[in-house]
């Protein structure tokens, strides 16, 4: 049975790159079902590519084949691989850190290196700058169409050999929880952290409770304020900031009908640290 093929890239849609990848896939098998994850990954941003994969991969059926092409090292000696998750999805990607969050948060069952002597678009010449078209989507389409199985991708390699990006784990200490601002809910400007809800729950704060949020960039405090922990955006007034649980079951910070990241010029990555604690009591004399 033919499977779904899902593609993400940093190509955008202003030119024909994504269309060419569609064409290659349908030339392999015109009955494939092809979907876009996103093509709006910021150029060369491997971290965001990794995060967008974990945001969606686990919700697709077993056998779904993903292609992720954010590849600043295209044409270099970085490996081209296919990973199989513990739930049976496949991810075709350069081995440059794109699998970091899937490996840590979902789990990877096996990895194979793409054998380009077999799994490369015929007559693709000597071009080494568009592996998304010539190698990744071609291999993915063959896998999704059942022309090759996982073993047909190429030689096996250890899951522990996958390239991973640096991660700062969330932690709990002295009545507060800390982590990093991993990524934005791009369209709405909310901050998505790596602090899991289960860790936040250890603070004993229920919906409607007040929390103190501190955000630092390096050693500089960028934001510090007392917010409400809510179930939904509608629990606070329009324009008011809040803390909530996002769709990945991690803590997030937002402004109801506004962009928190733009309002306070907040970025993402391991240098952007956030801590949350129960708001201290204010005593008026």
mmCIF file of N, CA and C in Angstrom, residues 55 74-75 101 107 109 120 127 140 143 148 159 186 189 215 246 261 283:
data_model
loop_
_atom_site.group_PDB
_atom_site.id
_atom_site.type_symbol
_atom_site.label_atom_id
_atom_site.label_comp_id
_atom_site.label_asym_id
_atom_site.label_seq_id
_atom_site.Cartn_x
_atom_site.Cartn_y
_atom_site.Cartn_z
ATOM 1 N N UNK A 55 7.065 18.550 16.126
ATOM 2 C CA UNK A 55 5.727 19.122 16.266
ATOM 3 C C UNK A 55 4.673 18.318 15.507
ATOM 4 N N UNK A 74 25.069 21.256 2.088
ATOM 5 C CA UNK A 74 24.826 20.475 0.880
ATOM 6 C C UNK A 74 26.096 20.386 0.024
ATOM 7 N N UNK A 75 26.378 19.170 -0.455
ATOM 8 C CA UNK A 75 27.550 18.948 -1.280
ATOM 9 C C UNK A 75 28.820 18.664 -0.501
ATOM 10 N N UNK A 101 15.360 16.614 18.027
ATOM 11 C CA UNK A 101 14.166 16.554 18.877
ATOM 12 C C UNK A 101 13.385 15.255 18.691
ATOM 13 N N UNK A 107 11.804 9.124 19.676
ATOM 14 C CA UNK A 107 12.628 7.916 19.661
ATOM 15 C C UNK A 107 12.854 7.411 18.248
ATOM 16 N N UNK A 109 14.303 4.167 15.915
ATOM 17 C CA UNK A 109 14.489 2.722 15.988
ATOM 18 C C UNK A 109 15.641 2.241 15.114
ATOM 19 N N UNK A 120 19.450 7.747 -6.307
ATOM 20 C CA UNK A 120 19.685 9.101 -6.807
ATOM 21 C C UNK A 120 18.957 9.243 -8.133
ATOM 22 N N UNK A 127 25.442 17.771 -10.467
ATOM 23 C CA UNK A 127 25.008 18.802 -9.521
ATOM 24 C C UNK A 127 25.065 18.269 -8.094
ATOM 25 N N UNK A 140 12.822 9.170 -0.858
ATOM 26 C CA UNK A 140 11.589 9.138 -0.077
ATOM 27 C C UNK A 140 10.424 8.616 -0.899
ATOM 28 N N UNK A 143 10.681 4.907 -1.301
ATOM 29 C CA UNK A 143 10.321 4.242 -0.048
ATOM 30 C C UNK A 143 8.805 4.264 0.165
ATOM 31 N N UNK A 148 11.401 0.419 -2.802
ATOM 32 C CA UNK A 148 12.425 -0.093 -1.891
ATOM 33 C C UNK A 148 11.824 -0.194 -0.497
ATOM 34 N N UNK A 159 22.138 4.330 15.758
ATOM 35 C CA UNK A 159 21.338 5.486 16.164
ATOM 36 C C UNK A 159 22.195 6.482 16.945
ATOM 37 N N UNK A 186 5.086 30.775 15.323
ATOM 38 C CA UNK A 186 5.530 31.850 14.444
ATOM 39 C C UNK A 186 4.447 32.871 14.140
ATOM 40 N N UNK A 189 3.429 34.642 17.581
ATOM 41 C CA UNK A 189 4.463 35.247 18.397
ATOM 42 C C UNK A 189 4.564 34.737 19.815
ATOM 43 N N UNK A 215 12.954 36.140 31.818
ATOM 44 C CA UNK A 215 13.584 35.719 30.565
ATOM 45 C C UNK A 215 14.918 36.440 30.437
ATOM 46 N N UNK A 246 1.351 24.418 25.863
ATOM 47 C CA UNK A 246 1.192 24.386 24.411
ATOM 48 C C UNK A 246 0.845 22.986 23.914
ATOM 49 N N UNK A 261 6.741 37.827 21.351
ATOM 50 C CA UNK A 261 8.112 37.937 20.861
ATOM 51 C C UNK A 261 8.400 39.317 20.286
ATOM 52 N N UNK A 283 3.471 42.211 50.376
ATOM 53 C CA UNK A 283 2.980 42.665 51.677
ATOM 54 C C UNK A 283 2.998 44.183 51.707
#
